[in-house]
Coordinates of N, CA and C in Angstrom, one line a residue:
M1 N 10.5 -8.2 29.2 CA 10.8 -6.8 29.7 C 9.6 -6.2 29.8
S2 N 9.0 -5.2 30.3 CA 7.7 -4.6 30.5 C 7.3 -3.5 30.5
G3 N 7.0 -2.7 29.6 CA 7.4 -0.8 29.3 C 6.0 -0.7 30.3
R4 N 6.4 -0.3 31.8 CA 5.4 0.2 32.5 C 4.4 2.5 31.7
G5 N 3.2 1.4 31.8 CA 2.5 2.6 31.5 C 2.2 2.6 29.9
L6 N 3.2 2.1 28.7 CA 3.0 1.9 27.7 C 1.7 1.2 27.0
R7 N 1.6 1.5 26.3 CA 0.2 0.9 25.7 C 1.0 0.3 24.2
Y8 N 0.1 -0.2 23.6 CA -0.1 -0.3 22.3 C -0.7 0.6 21.5
Y9 N 0.4 1.4 20.9 CA 0.0 2.6 19.9 C 0.4 2.7 18.8
L10 N -0.6 3.2 17.8 CA -0.2 3.9 16.2 C -0.3 5.1 16.0
G11 N 0.6 6.2 16.1 CA -0.1 7.5 15.6 C -0.3 7.8 14.3
Y12 N -0.3 9.4 14.8 CA -1.0 9.7 13.1 C 0.6 9.7 12.5
P13 N 0.8 10.0 10.6 CA 1.7 9.7 10.1 C 1.6 11.7 10.2
E14 N 3.0 12.2 10.0 CA 3.4 13.5 10.1 C 4.1 13.6 9.2
P15 N 4.1 14.8 8.1 CA 3.1 15.5 8.0 C 1.9 14.8 7.2
N16 N 0.4 15.0 7.2 CA -0.8 14.6 6.3 C -1.5 15.0 6.1
P17 N -1.7 15.9 4.9 CA -0.4 14.9 4.1 C 1.0 15.4 3.5
S18 N 1.6 14.4 2.8 CA 3.3 14.9 3.0 C 3.4 14.8 1.7
R19 N 4.2 15.8 1.6 CA 5.4 16.1 -0.2 C 6.5 15.0 0.1
G20 N 7.3 14.9 1.6 CA 8.4 14.7 1.4 C 8.6 13.4 2.5
K21 N 9.5 13.6 3.3 CA 9.4 12.2 4.0 C 8.5 12.0 5.2
V22 N 8.1 11.0 5.6 CA 6.9 10.7 7.1 C 7.6 10.4 7.9
M23 N 6.9 11.2 9.5 CA 7.1 10.4 10.8 C 6.5 9.5 11.1
V24 N 6.4 8.4 12.2 CA 5.9 7.8 12.3 C 6.2 6.9 13.5
E25 N 5.3 7.2 14.7 CA 5.8 7.1 16.2 C 4.5 5.2 16.2
Y26 N 5.1 4.6 17.3 CA 4.3 3.7 17.5 C 5.2 3.4 19.1
S27 N 4.1 2.7 19.6 CA 4.5 2.3 21.5 C 3.8 0.6 21.3
V28 N 4.6 0.4 22.2 CA 4.5 -1.4 22.3 C 4.9 -1.3 24.2
P29 N 4.4 -2.4 24.9 CA 4.3 -2.0 26.3 C 5.0 -3.7 26.4
E30 N 5.1 -4.1 25.7 CA 6.1 -5.4 25.9 C 7.1 -5.6 24.6
D31 N 8.0 -6.5 24.8 CA 8.8 -7.4 23.6 C 8.2 -8.0 22.7
V32 N 7.9 -7.6 21.3 CA 6.8 -8.6 20.8 C 7.5 -8.0 19.5
K33 N 6.5 -9.3 18.8 CA 6.9 -8.8 17.2 C 5.9 -8.2 16.7
V34 N 6.7 -7.4 15.6 CA 5.9 -6.6 15.1 C 6.0 -6.3 13.3
R35 N 5.0 -6.0 13.0 CA 4.9 -5.6 11.4 C 4.2 -4.3 11.3
L36 N 4.8 -3.3 10.8 CA 4.3 -1.8 10.4 C 4.6 -2.0 9.2
G37 N 3.6 -2.1 8.1 CA 3.3 -2.0 7.0 C 3.0 -0.8 6.3
V38 N 3.3 -0.8 5.0 CA 2.4 0.5 4.1 C 1.8 -0.3 3.2
Y39 N 0.2 0.1 2.6 CA -0.7 -0.5 1.8 C -1.0 0.4 1.1
D40 N -1.2 0.3 -0.1 CA -2.3 0.9 -1.1 C -3.9 0.8 -0.7
V41 N -4.1 1.8 -1.8 CA -6.0 1.3 -1.7 C -6.7 0.1 -2.3
A42 N -5.4 -0.7 -2.5 CA -6.0 -2.0 -3.1 C -5.7 -3.1 -2.2
G43 N -5.2 -2.6 -1.3 CA -4.7 -3.8 -0.2 C -3.6 -4.2 -0.2
R44 N -3.1 -3.8 -1.6 CA -1.1 -4.4 -1.1 C -0.1 -3.8 -0.7
R45 N 0.4 -4.7 -0.3 CA 1.8 -4.0 0.9 C 2.8 -3.8 0.0
V46 N 3.2 -2.2 0.2 CA 3.7 -2.0 -0.6 C 5.3 -1.5 -0.1
R47 N 5.5 -1.5 1.3 CA 6.7 -1.7 2.1 C 6.3 -2.0 3.4
D48 N 7.7 -3.2 4.0 CA 7.5 -2.8 5.3 C 8.5 -2.2 6.0
L49 N 7.5 -1.3 7.1 CA 8.9 -0.3 7.7 C 9.6 -1.2 9.1
V50 N 9.0 -1.7 9.6 CA 9.4 -2.9 10.7 C 8.5 -4.1 10.5
S51 N 9.5 -5.1 10.6 CA 9.1 -6.6 10.4 C 10.2 -7.1 11.6
G52 N 9.8 -7.7 12.4 CA 10.7 -8.3 13.3 C 10.2 -8.0 14.8
R53 N 11.0 -8.8 15.7 CA 10.8 -8.6 17.0 C 11.5 -7.0 17.8
V54 N 10.8 -6.4 18.4 CA 11.0 -5.1 19.2 C 10.9 -4.8 20.5
K55 N 12.0 -4.1 21.4 CA 11.4 -4.2 22.7 C 10.5 -2.9 23.0
A56 N 10.0 -3.3 24.3 CA 9.1 -2.2 25.0 C 9.6 -1.0 24.5
G57 N 8.3 -0.3 24.4 CA 8.9 1.0 24.5 C 8.6 2.1 23.4
I58 N 8.7 3.3 23.3 CA 7.9 4.0 22.1 C 9.4 4.0 20.6
H59 N 8.7 3.4 19.7 CA 9.4 3.8 18.6 C 9.2 5.4 17.9
R60 N 10.2 5.7 17.2 CA 10.1 6.3 15.8 C 10.9 6.1 14.8
L61 N 9.9 6.3 13.7 CA 11.1 6.1 12.3 C 10.4 7.0 11.3
E62 N 11.7 7.5 10.0 CA 11.6 8.2 9.2 C 11.5 7.3 8.1
W63 N 10.2 7.5 7.6 CA 10.2 6.7 6.0 C 10.2 7.6 4.7
D64 N 10.9 7.3 3.9 CA 11.3 8.1 2.7 C 10.3 8.2 1.6
R65 N 8.9 7.5 1.6 CA 8.1 7.3 0.6 C 8.8 6.0 -0.4
R66 N 9.5 5.7 -0.4 CA 9.8 4.6 -1.1 C 9.4 3.3 -0.6
D67 N 8.9 2.3 -2.2 CA 8.6 1.2 -1.8 C 9.5 0.3 -1.5
V68 N 9.3 -1.0 -1.4 CA 10.1 -2.4 -1.3 C 11.2 -2.6 -2.6
R69 N 11.4 -1.7 -3.7 CA 12.3 -2.0 -4.3 C 12.9 -0.7 -4.8
G70 N 12.8 0.3 -3.6 CA 13.4 1.6 -3.9 C 12.6 2.6 -4.8
R71 N 11.9 2.4 -5.4 CA 10.9 3.5 -6.1 C 10.2 4.5 -5.2
L72 N 10.1 5.6 -5.7 CA 9.3 6.6 -4.9 C 7.8 6.6 -5.4
L73 N 7.3 6.4 -4.0 CA 5.6 5.8 -4.5 C 5.1 7.6 -5.1
P74 N 4.0 6.9 -6.1 CA 3.2 8.0 -6.5 C 2.2 9.0 -5.8
S75 N 1.5 9.9 -5.9 CA 0.5 10.7 -5.5 C -0.5 9.9 -5.0
G76 N -1.3 10.0 -3.5 CA -2.5 9.0 -3.6 C -2.6 8.6 -2.3
V77 N -3.7 7.9 -2.2 CA -4.0 7.3 -0.5 C -3.1 6.3 0.2
Y78 N -3.0 6.3 0.6 CA -1.8 4.9 1.3 C -2.5 4.6 2.9
F79 N -1.9 3.5 3.2 CA -2.5 3.1 4.9 C -1.1 2.7 5.5
L80 N -1.3 3.1 6.7 CA 0.0 2.6 7.8 C -0.3 1.6 8.7
R81 N -0.1 0.0 8.9 CA -0.5 -0.5 9.8 C -0.3 -1.1 10.4
L82 N -0.2 -1.4 11.4 CA 0.7 -2.1 13.0 C -0.1 -3.1 13.4
E83 N 0.7 -4.2 13.3 CA 0.1 -5.5 13.5 C 1.3 -5.8 15.2
A84 N 1.0 -5.9 16.2 CA 1.9 -6.2 17.5 C 0.9 -7.5 18.2
G85 N 1.2 -8.7 18.1 CA 0.7 -9.3 19.0 C -0.9 -9.4 18.3
E86 N -2.0 -9.6 19.3 CA -3.1 -9.1 19.3 C -3.7 -7.9 18.4
F87 N -2.5 -6.9 18.4 CA -3.4 -5.3 18.6 C -3.2 -5.0 16.7
R88 N -4.0 -4.5 16.2 CA -4.3 -4.3 15.2 C -4.4 -2.8 14.8
K89 N -4.0 -1.8 14.1 CA -4.3 -0.4 13.8 C -3.8 0.3 13.0
T90 N -5.2 0.8 12.0 CA -4.2 1.0 10.2 C -4.8 2.8 10.6
R91 N -3.9 3.6 10.2 CA -3.6 5.0 10.1 C -3.9 5.4 8.6
K92 N -4.9 6.3 7.9 CA -4.3 6.9 6.5 C -3.5 7.6 6.3
L93 N -3.2 7.8 4.8 CA -1.9 9.2 4.9 C -1.9 9.5 3.5
L94 N -2.2 11.1 2.9 CA -2.3 10.7 1.5 C -0.7 11.4 1.2
L95 N 0.0 11.0 0.2 CA 1.6 11.3 -0.2 C 0.7 12.6 -1.4
L96 N 1.3 13.5 -1.5 CA 1.1 14.1 -2.9 C 3.0 14.3 -3.6
G97 N 1.9 15.1 -4.8 CA 3.5 15.3 -5.6 C 4.5 15.7 -5.0
R98 N 5.7 15.6 -5.4 CA 7.1 16.2 -5.2 C 7.4 17.2 -5.7

């Protein structure tokens, strides 16, 4: 299936900076394997928000600031990285204390 008029896109996380939950939007123009990960400043992946095949379209998700073990991430700079097919895009995110 193809998403007419869609393109690969990773939106800016909102709100940014954030003290609470973060909204993320991305789009893919075709059914494709996607990884949307959260990385710390050292480049370590702390959480995968999406990992697997998704359908063409616009996708929105809410992230609760938790890592893979369910722990709330501390304040700091993080990066959201979308990998879909040959597409790669990274967005910076600042998490503040709650």
